CSV table of C-alpha atoms in Angstrom, one decimal:
chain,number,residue,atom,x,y,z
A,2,UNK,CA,24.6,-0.6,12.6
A,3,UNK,CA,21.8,-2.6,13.9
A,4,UNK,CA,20.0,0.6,15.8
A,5,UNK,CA,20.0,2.2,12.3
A,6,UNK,CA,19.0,-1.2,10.6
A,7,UNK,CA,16.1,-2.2,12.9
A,8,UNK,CA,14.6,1.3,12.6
A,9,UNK,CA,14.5,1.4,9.2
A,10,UNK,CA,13.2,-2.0,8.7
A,11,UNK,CA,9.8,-0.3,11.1
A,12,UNK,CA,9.7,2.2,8.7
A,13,UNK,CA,9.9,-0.4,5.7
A,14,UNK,CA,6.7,-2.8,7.6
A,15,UNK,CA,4.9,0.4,8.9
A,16,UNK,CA,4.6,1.4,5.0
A,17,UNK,CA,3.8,-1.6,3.9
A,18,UNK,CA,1.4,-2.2,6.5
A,19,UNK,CA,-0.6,0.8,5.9
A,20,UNK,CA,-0.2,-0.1,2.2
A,21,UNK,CA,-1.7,-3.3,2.7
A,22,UNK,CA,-4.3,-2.0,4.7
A,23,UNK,CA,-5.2,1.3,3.2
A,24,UNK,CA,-4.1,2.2,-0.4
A,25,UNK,CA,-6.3,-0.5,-2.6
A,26,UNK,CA,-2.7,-0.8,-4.7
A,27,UNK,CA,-2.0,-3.1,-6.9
A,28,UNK,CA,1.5,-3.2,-7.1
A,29,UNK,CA,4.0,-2.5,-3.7
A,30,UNK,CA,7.5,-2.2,-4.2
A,31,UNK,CA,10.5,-1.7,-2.0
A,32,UNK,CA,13.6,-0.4,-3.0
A,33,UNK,CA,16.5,-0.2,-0.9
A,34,UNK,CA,20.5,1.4,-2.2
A,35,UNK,CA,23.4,1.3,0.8
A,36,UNK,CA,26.4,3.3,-0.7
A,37,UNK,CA,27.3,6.4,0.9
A,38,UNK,CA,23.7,6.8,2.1
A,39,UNK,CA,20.5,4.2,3.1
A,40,UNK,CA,18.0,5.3,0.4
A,41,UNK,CA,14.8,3.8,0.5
A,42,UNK,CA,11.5,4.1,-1.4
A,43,UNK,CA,8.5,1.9,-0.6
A,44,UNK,CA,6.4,2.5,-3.7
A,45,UNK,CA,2.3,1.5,-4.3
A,46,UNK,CA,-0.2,2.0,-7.0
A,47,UNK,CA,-2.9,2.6,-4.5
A,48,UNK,CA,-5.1,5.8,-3.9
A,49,UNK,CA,-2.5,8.1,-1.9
A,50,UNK,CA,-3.3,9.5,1.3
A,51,UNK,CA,-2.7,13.3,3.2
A,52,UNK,CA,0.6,13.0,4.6
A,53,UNK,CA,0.5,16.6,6.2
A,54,UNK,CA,-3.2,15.2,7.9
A,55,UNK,CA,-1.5,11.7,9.2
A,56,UNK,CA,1.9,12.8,10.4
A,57,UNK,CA,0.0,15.3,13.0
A,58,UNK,CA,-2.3,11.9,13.8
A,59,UNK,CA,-1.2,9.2,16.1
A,60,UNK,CA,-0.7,6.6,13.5
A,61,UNK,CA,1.3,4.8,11.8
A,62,UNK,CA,3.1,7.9,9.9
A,63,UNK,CA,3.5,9.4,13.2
A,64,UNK,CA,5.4,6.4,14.3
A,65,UNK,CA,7.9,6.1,11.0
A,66,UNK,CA,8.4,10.4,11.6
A,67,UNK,CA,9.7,9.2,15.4
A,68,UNK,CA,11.7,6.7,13.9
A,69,UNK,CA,13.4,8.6,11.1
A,70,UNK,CA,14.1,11.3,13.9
A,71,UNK,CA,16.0,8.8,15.7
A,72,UNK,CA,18.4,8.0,13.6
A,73,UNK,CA,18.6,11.4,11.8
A,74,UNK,CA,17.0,10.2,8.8
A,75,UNK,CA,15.0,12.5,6.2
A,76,UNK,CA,11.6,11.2,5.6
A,77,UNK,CA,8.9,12.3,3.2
A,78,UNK,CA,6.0,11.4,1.1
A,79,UNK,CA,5.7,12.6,-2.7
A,80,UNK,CA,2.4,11.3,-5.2
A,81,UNK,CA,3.8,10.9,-8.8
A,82,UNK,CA,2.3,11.8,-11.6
A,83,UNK,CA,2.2,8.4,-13.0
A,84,UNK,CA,-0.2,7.4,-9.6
A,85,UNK,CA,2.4,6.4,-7.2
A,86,UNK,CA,2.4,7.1,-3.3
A,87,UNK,CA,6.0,6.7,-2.7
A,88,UNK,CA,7.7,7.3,1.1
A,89,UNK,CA,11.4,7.8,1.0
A,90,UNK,CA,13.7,7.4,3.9
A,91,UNK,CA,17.5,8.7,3.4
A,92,UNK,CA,19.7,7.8,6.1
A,93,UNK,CA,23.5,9.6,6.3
A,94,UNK,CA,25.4,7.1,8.2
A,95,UNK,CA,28.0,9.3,9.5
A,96,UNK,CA,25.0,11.5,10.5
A,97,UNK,CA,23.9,8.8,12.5
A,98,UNK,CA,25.1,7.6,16.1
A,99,UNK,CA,23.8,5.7,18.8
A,100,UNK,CA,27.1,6.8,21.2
A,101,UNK,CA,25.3,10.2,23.0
């Protein structure tokens, strides 16, 4: 579905984006499984950031929560113990409809 598709790619460059331009990681990594669900990560090595602090900002995490919501997605943010920021995006497909 290419409502579901193009929204989660803006998800996808909006995290690497703020990566890129915020985290000081060495390492990004995207991965992406399409079975009965979209599950994505989009991992770095960088410094983390305050998820609950930027999803109440209008920024860039604002704009991937607005997105998610769109297409019913689940979003969130989780800092490894290892030193990974990872987002995740999990997207039900027959959740998901653009026919309302």
């Amino acid at each position: 579905d290419l409502h579901i598709s193009s929204n989660l790619f803006r998800i996808i460059q909006e995290a690497v984006a703020n990566s890129l331009q915020h985290s000081k990681a060495n390492t990004l990594k995207i991965f992406v499984k399409n079975e009965q669900q979209i599950y994505c990560e989009i991992a770095d090595d960088g410094i983390g950031f305050d998820w609950e602090k930027s999803s109440s900002l209008n920024g860039g995490v604002s704009r991937m929560i607005e997105r998610a919501e769109v297409v019913n997605a689940s979003l969130g943010y989780k800092y490894t113990d290892d030193g990974k920021s990872i987002i995740w995006v999990m997207i039900n497909e027959k959740r998901s409809t653009t026919e309302e």
